[in-house]
PDB file of C-alpha atoms and ligand atoms in Angstrom:
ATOM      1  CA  UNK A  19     -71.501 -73.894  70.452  1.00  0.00           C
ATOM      2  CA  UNK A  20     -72.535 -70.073  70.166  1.00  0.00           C
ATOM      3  CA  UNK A  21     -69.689 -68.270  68.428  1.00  0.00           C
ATOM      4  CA  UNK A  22     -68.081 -65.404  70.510  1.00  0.00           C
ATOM      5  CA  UNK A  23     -69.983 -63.229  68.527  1.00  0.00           C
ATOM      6  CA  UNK A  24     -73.288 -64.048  69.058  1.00  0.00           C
ATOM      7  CA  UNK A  25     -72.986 -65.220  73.148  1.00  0.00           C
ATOM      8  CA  UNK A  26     -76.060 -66.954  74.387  1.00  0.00           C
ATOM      9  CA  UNK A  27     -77.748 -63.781  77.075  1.00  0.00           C
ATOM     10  CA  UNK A  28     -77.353 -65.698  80.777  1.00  0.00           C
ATOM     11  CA  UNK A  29     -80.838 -65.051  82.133  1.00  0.00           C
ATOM     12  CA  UNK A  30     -79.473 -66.193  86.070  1.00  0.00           C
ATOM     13  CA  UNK A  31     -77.570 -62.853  85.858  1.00  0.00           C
ATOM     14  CA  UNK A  32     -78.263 -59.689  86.592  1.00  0.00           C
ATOM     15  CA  UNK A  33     -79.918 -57.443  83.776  1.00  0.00           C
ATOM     16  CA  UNK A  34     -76.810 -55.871  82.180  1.00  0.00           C
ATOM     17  CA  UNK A  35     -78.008 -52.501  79.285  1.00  0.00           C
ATOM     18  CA  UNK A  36     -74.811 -52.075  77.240  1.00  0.00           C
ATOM     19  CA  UNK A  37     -74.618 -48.886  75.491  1.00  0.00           C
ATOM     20  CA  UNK A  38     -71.733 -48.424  73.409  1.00  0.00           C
ATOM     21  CA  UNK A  39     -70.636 -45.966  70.142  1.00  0.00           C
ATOM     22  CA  UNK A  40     -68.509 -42.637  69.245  1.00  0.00           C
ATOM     23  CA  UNK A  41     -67.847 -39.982  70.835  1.00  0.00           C
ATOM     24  CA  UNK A  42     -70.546 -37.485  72.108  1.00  0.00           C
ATOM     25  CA  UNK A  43     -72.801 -39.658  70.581  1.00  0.00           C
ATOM     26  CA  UNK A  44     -74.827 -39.204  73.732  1.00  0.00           C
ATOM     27  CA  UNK A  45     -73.983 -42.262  75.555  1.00  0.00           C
ATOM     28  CA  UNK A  46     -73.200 -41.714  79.185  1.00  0.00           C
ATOM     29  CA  UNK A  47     -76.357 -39.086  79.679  1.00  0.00           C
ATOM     30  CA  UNK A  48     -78.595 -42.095  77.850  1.00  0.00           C
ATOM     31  CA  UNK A  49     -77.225 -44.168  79.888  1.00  0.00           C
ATOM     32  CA  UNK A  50     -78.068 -42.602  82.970  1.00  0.00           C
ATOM     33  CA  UNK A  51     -81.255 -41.560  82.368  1.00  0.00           C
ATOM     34  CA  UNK A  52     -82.146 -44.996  81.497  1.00  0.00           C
ATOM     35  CA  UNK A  53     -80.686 -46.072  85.081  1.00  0.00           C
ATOM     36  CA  UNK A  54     -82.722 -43.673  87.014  1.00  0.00           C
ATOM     37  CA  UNK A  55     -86.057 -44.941  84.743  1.00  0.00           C
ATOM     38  CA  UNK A  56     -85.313 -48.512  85.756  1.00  0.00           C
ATOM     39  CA  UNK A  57     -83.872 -48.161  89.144  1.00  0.00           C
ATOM     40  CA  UNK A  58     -80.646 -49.460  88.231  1.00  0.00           C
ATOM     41  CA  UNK A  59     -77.031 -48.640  88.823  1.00  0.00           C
ATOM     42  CA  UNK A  60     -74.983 -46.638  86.005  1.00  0.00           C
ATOM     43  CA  UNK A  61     -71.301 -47.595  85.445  1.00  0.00           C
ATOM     44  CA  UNK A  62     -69.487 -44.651  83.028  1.00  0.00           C
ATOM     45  CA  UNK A  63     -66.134 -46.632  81.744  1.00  0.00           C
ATOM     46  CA  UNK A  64     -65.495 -43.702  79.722  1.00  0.00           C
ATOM     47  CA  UNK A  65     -64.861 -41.751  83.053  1.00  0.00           C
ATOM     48  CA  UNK A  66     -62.356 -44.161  84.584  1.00  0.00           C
ATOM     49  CA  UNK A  67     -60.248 -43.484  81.287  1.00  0.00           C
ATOM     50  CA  UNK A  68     -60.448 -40.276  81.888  1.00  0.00           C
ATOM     51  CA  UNK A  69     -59.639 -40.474  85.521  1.00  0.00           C
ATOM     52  CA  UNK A  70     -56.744 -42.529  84.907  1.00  0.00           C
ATOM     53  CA  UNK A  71     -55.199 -39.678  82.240  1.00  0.00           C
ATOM     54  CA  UNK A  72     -56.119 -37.069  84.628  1.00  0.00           C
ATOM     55  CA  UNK A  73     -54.241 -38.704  87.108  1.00  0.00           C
ATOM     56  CA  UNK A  74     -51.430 -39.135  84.749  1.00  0.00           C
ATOM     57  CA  UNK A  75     -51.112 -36.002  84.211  1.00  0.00           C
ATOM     58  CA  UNK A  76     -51.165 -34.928  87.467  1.00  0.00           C
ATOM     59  CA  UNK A  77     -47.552 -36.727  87.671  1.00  0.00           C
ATOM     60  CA  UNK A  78     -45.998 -34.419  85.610  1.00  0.00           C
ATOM     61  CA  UNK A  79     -44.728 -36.661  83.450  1.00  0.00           C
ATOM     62  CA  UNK A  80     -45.047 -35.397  79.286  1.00  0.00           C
ATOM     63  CA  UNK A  81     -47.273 -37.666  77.712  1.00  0.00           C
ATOM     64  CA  UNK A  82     -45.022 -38.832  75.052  1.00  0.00           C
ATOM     65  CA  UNK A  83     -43.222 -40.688  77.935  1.00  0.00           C
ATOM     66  CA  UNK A  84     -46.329 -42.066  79.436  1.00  0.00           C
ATOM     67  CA  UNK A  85     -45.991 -45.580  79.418  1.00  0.00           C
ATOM     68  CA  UNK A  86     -48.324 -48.550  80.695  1.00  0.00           C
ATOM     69  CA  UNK A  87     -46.956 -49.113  84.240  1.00  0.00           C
ATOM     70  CA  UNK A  88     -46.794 -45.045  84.678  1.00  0.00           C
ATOM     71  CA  UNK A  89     -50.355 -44.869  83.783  1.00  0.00           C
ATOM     72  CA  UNK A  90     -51.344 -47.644  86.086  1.00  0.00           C
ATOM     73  CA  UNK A  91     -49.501 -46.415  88.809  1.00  0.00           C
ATOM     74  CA  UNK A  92     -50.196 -42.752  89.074  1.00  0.00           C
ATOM     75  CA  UNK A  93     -54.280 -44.470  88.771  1.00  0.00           C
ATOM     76  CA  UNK A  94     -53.207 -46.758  91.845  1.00  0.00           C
ATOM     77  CA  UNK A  95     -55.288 -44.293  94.278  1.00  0.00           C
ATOM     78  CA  UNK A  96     -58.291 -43.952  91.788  1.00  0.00           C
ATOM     79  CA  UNK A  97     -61.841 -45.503  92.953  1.00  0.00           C
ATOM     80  CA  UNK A  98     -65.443 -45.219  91.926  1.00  0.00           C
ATOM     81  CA  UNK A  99     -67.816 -43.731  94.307  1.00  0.00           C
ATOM     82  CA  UNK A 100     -70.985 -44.872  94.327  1.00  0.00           C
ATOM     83  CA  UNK A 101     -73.292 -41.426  93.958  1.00  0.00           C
ATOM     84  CA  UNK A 102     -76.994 -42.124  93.847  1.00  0.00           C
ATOM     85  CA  UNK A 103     -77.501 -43.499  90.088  1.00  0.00           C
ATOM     86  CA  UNK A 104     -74.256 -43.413  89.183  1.00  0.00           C
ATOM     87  CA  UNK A 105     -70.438 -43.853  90.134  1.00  0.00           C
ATOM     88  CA  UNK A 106     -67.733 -40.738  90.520  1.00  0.00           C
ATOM     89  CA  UNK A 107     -64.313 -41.815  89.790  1.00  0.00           C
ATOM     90  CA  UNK A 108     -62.230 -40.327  93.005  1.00  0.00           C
ATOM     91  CA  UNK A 109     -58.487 -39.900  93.527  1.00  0.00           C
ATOM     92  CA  UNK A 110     -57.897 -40.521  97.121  1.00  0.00           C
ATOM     93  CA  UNK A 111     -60.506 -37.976  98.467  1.00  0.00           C
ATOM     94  CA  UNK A 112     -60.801 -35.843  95.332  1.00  0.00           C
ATOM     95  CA  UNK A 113     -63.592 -35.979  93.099  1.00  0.00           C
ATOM     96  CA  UNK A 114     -62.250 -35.804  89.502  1.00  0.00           C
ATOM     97  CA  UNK A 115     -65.673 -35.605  87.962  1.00  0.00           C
ATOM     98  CA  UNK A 116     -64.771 -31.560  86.758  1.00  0.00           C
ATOM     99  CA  UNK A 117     -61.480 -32.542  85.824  1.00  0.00           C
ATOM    100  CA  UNK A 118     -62.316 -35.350  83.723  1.00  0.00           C
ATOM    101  CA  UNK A 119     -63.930 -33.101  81.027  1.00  0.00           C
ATOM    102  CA  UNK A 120     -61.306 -30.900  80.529  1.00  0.00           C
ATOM    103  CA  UNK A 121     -59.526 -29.882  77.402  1.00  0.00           C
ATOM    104  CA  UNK A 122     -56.499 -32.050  78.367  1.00  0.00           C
ATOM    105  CA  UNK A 123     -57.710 -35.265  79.919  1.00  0.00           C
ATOM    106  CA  UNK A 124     -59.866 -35.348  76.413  1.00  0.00           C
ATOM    107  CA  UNK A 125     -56.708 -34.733  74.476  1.00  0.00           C
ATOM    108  CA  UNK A 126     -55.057 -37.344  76.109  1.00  0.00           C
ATOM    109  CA  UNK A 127     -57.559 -40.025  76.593  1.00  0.00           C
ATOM    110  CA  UNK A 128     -57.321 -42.162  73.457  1.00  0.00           C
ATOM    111  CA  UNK A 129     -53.542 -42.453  74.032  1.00  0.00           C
ATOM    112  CA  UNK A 130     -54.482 -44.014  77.451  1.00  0.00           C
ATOM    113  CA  UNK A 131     -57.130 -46.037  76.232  1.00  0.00           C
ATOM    114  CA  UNK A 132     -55.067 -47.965  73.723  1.00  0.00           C
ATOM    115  CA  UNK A 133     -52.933 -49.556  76.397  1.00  0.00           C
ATOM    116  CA  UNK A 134     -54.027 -52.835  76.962  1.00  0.00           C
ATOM    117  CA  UNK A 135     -53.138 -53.481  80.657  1.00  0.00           C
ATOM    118  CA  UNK A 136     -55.263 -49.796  81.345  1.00  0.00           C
ATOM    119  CA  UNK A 137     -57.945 -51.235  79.562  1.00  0.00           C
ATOM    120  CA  UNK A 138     -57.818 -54.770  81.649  1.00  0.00           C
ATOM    121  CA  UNK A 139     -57.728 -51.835  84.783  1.00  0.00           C
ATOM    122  CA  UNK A 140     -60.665 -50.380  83.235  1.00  0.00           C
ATOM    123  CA  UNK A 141     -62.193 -53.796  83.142  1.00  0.00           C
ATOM    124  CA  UNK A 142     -62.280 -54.718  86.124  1.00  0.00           C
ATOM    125  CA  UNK A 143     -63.116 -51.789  87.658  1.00  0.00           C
ATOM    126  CA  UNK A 144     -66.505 -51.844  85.810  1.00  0.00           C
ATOM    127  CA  UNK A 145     -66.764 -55.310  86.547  1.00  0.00           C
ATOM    128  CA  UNK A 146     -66.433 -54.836  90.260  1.00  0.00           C
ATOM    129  CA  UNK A 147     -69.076 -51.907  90.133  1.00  0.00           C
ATOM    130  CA  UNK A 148     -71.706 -54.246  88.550  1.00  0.00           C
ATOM    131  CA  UNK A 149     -71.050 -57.220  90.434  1.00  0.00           C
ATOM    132  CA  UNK A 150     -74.531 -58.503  91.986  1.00  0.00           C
ATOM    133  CA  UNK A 151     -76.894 -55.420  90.474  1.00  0.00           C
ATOM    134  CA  UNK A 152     -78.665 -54.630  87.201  1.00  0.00           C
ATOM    135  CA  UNK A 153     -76.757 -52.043  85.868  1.00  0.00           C
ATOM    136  CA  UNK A 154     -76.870 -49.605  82.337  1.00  0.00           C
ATOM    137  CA  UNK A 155     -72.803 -49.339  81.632  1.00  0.00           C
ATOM    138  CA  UNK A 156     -71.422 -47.366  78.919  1.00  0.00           C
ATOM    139  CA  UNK A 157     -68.197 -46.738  76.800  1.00  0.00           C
ATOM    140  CA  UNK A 158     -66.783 -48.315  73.693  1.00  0.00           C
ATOM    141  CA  UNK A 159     -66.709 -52.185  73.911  1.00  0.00           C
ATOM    142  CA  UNK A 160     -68.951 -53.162  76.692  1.00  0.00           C
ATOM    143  CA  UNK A 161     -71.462 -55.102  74.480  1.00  0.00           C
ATOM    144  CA  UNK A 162     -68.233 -56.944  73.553  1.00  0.00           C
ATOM    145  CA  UNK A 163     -65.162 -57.317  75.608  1.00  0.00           C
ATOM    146  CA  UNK A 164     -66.629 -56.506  79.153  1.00  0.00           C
ATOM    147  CA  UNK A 165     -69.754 -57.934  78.579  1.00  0.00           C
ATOM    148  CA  UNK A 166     -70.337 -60.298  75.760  1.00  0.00           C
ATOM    149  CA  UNK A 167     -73.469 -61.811  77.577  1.00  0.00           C
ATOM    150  CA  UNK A 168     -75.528 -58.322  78.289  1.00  0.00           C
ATOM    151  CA  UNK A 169     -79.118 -58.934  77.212  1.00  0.00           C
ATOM    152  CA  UNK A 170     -79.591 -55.053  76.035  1.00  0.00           C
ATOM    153  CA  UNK A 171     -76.874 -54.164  73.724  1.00  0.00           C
ATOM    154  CA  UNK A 172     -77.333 -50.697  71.964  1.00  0.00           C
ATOM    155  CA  UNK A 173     -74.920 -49.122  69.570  1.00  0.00           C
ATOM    156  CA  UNK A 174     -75.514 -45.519  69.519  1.00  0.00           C
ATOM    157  CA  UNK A 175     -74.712 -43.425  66.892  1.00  0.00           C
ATOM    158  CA  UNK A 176     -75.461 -39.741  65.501  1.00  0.00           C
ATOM    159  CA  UNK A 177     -74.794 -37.608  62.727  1.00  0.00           C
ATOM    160  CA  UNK A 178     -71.038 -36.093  63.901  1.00  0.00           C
ATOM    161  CA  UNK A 179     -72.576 -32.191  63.212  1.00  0.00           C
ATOM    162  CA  UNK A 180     -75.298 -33.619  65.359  1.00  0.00           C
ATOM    163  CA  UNK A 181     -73.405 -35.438  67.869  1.00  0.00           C
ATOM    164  CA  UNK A 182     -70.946 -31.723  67.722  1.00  0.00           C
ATOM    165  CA  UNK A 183     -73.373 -29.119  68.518  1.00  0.00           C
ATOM    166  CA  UNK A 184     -75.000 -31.392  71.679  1.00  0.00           C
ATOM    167  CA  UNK A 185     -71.971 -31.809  72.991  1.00  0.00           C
ATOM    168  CA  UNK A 186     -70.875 -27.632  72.429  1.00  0.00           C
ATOM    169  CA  UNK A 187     -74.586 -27.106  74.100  1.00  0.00           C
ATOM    170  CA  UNK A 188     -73.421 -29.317  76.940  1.00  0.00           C
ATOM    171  CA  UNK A 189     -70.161 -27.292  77.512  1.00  0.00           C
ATOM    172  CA  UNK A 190     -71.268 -23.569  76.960  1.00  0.00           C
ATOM    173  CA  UNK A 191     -74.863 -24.007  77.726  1.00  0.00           C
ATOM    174  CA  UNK A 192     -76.081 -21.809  74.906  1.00  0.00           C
ATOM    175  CA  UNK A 193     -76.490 -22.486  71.082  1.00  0.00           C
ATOM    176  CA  UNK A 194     -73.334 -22.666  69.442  1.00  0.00           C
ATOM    177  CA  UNK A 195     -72.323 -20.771  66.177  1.00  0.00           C
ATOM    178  CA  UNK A 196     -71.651 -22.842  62.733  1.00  0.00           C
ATOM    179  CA  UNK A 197     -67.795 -22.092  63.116  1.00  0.00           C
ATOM    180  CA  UNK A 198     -67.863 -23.873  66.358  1.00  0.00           C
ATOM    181  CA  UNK A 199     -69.515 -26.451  65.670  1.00  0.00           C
ATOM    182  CA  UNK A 200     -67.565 -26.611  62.403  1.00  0.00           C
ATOM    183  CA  UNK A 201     -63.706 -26.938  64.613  1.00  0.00           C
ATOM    184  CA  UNK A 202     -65.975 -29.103  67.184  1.00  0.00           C
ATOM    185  CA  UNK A 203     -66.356 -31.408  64.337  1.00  0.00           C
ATOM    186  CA  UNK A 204     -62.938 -31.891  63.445  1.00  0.00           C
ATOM    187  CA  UNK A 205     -61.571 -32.776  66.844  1.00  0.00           C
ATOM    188  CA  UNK A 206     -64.255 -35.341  67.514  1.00  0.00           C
ATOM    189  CA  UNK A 207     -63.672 -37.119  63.981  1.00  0.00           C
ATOM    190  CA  UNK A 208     -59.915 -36.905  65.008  1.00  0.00           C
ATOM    191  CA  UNK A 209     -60.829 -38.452  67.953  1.00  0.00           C
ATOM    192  CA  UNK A 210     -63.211 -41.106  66.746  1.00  0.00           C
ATOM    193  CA  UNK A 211     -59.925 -42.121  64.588  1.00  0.00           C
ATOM    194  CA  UNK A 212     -58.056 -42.477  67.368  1.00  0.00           C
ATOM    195  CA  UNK A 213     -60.434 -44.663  69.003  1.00  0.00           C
ATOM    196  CA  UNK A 214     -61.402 -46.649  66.190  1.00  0.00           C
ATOM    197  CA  UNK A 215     -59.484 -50.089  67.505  1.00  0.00           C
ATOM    198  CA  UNK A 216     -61.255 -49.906  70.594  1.00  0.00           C
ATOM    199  CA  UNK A 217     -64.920 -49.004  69.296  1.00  0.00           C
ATOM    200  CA  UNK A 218     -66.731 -52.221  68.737  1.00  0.00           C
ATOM    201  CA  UNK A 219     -70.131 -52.924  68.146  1.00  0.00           C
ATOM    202  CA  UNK A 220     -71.326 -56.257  68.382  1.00  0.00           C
ATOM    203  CA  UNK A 221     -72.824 -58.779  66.186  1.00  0.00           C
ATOM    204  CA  UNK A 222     -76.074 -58.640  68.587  1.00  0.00           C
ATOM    205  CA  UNK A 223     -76.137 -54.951  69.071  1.00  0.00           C
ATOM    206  CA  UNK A 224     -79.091 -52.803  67.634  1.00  0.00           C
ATOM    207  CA  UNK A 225     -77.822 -49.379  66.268  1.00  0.00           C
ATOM    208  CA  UNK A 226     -79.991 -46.805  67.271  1.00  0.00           C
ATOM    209  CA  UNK A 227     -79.078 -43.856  64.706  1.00  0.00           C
ATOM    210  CA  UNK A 228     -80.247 -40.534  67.445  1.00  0.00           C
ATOM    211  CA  UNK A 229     -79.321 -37.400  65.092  1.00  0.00           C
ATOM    212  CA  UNK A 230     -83.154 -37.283  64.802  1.00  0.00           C
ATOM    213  CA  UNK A 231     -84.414 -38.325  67.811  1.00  0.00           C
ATOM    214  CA  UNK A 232     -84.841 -36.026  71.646  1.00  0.00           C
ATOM    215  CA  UNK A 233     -82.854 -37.455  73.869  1.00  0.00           C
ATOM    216  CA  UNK A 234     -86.731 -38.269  75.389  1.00  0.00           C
ATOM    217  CA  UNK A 235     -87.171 -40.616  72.441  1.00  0.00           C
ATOM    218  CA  UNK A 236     -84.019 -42.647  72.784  1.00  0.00           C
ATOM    219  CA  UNK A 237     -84.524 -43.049  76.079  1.00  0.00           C
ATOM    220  CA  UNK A 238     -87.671 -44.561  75.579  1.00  0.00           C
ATOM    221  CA  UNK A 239     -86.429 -46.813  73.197  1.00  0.00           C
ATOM    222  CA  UNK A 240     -83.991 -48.219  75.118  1.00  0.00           C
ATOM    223  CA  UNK A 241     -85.976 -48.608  78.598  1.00  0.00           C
ATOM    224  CA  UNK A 242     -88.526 -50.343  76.218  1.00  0.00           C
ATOM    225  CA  UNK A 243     -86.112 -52.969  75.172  1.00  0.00           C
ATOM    226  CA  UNK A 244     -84.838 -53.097  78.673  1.00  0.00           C
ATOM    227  CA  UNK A 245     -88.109 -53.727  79.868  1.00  0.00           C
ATOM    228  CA  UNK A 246     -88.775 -56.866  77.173  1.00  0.00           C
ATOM    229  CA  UNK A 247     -85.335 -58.593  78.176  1.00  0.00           C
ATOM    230  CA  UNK A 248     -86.714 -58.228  81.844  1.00  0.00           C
ATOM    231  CA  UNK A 249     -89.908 -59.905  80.990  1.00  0.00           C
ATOM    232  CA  UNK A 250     -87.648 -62.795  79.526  1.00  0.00           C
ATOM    233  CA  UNK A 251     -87.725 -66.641  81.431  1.00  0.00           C
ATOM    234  CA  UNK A 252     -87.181 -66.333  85.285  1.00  0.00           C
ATOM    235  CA  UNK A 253     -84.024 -66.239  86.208  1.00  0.00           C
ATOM    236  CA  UNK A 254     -82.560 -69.704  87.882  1.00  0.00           C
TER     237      UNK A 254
HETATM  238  O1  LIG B   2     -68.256 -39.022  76.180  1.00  0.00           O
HETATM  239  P1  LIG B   2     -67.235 -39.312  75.145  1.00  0.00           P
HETATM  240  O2  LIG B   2     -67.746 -40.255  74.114  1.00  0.00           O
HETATM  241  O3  LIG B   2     -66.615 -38.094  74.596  1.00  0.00           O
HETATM  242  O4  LIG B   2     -66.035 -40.043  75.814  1.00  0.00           O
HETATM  243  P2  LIG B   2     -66.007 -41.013  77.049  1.00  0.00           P
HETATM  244  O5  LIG B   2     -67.078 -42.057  76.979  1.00  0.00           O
HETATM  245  O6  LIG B   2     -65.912 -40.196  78.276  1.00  0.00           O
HETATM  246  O7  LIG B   2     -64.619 -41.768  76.774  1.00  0.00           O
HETATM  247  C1  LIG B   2     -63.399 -41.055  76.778  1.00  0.00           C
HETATM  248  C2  LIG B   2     -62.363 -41.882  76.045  1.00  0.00           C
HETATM  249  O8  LIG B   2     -62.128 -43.112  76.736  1.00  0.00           O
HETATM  250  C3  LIG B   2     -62.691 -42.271  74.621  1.00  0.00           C
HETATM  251  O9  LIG B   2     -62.310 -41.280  73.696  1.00  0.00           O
HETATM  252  C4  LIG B   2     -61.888 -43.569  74.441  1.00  0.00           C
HETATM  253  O10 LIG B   2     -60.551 -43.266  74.095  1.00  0.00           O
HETATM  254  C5  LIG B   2     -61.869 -44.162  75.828  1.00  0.00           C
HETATM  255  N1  LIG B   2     -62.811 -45.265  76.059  1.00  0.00           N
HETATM  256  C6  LIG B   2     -62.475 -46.525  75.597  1.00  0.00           C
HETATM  257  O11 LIG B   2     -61.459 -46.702  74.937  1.00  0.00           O
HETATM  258  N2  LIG B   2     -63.266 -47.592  75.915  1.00  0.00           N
HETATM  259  C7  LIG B   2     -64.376 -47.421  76.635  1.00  0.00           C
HETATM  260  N3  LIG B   2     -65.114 -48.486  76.949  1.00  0.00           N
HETATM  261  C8  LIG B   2     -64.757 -46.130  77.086  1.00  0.00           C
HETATM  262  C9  LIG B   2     -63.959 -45.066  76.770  1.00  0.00           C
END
């Protein structure tokens, strides 16, 4: 019997690249690049958490009195549109993808993400999106609780002054100053804390340490491995 740690890869499925790690740590832009390289579809679970605590906030409600089933209901109307590599969470007819990065979905988010029957939500939702394709899906536990058998599993992680000042060049789209990066720092530690239950790497994961590397390389890296799993037995 393989333990739950170490699941046997199920070749008759689809190709499934699992990237998970920290915050910024460059995950859902890997992730899609890697998609368009390979032709396959990109599923962003990170962005359905955030789409569910933008919604939640949307109610009104404070988020001290947030509970489970007034999460999951104000994220009733949410959906994933499929875009051309990749899925935009919606709200009815909105698209939430500007909203979702905002100072107060990302303040929010780990309090969301620590409620189990939002993160079965979550689940499934990803699930859905990958049924019957290859797909590159990213987040915090998909090498583990979404998908134990994916036959890619990358843990990516980064120096946090590293993983900081990409994610400050991201937002202001110009080289940010030490002091920046220095508060930038703080609130992603605080928020890798937060989210330390619910980041997992598995057993069969490789770590891929980035602060080094252009987001070129790592890409490479992991279409490469993607590449070997596909050249693996035929599927049956
Ligand atoms: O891009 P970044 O790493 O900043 O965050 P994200 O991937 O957009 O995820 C936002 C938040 O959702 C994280 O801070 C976690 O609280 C939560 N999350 C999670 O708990 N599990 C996942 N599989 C993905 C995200």
């Amino acid at each position: 019997m393989p333990s739950p740690d170490s699941p046997v890869p199920d070749r008759r499925r689809p190709l499934v690249v699992a990237i998970d790690g920290p915050a910024a740590s460059g995950k859902s832009s890997t992730a899609k690049w890697v998609a368009r390289e390979l032709g396959l579809r990109h599923v962003d679970s990170g962005s359905l958490y955030r789409a569910a605590t933008a919604a939640a906030l949307r109610t009104g409600v404070s988020p001290s009195n947030w509970t489970e089933a007034s999460v999951l209901k104000a994220a009733v109307g949410i959906r994933l549109e499929p875009g051309e590599t990749t899925f935009h969470p919606y709200l009815g007819d909105e698209d939430l993808e500007e909203e979702l990065r905002g100072k107060d979905v990302t303040a929010n988010v780990s309090l969301v993400a620590k409620m189990p029957k939002v993160r079965a939500w979550v689940n499934e939702r990803v699930r859905e999106a990958a049924e019957g394709h290859a797909v590159v899906v990213d987040g915090r536990d998909m090498g583990t609780a979404v998908f134990p058998k994916a036959r890619v599993k990358i843990f990516l992680i980064a120096d946090p002054w590293e993983r900081a000042r990409r994610r400050l060049v991201q937002r202001l789209q110009r080289a940010p100053e030490d002091e920046e990066i220095a508060a930038e720092v703080e609130a992603l530690v605080q928020r890798d804390l937060k989210d330390e239950a619910q980041t997992q790497q598995a057993a069969d994961a490789i770590l891929l340490d980035t602060t080094f590397l252009t987001q070129e390389e790592q890409v490479e890296r992991i279409v490469a491995m993607a590449r070997q799993a596909l050249k693996g037995p035929p599927e049956s």
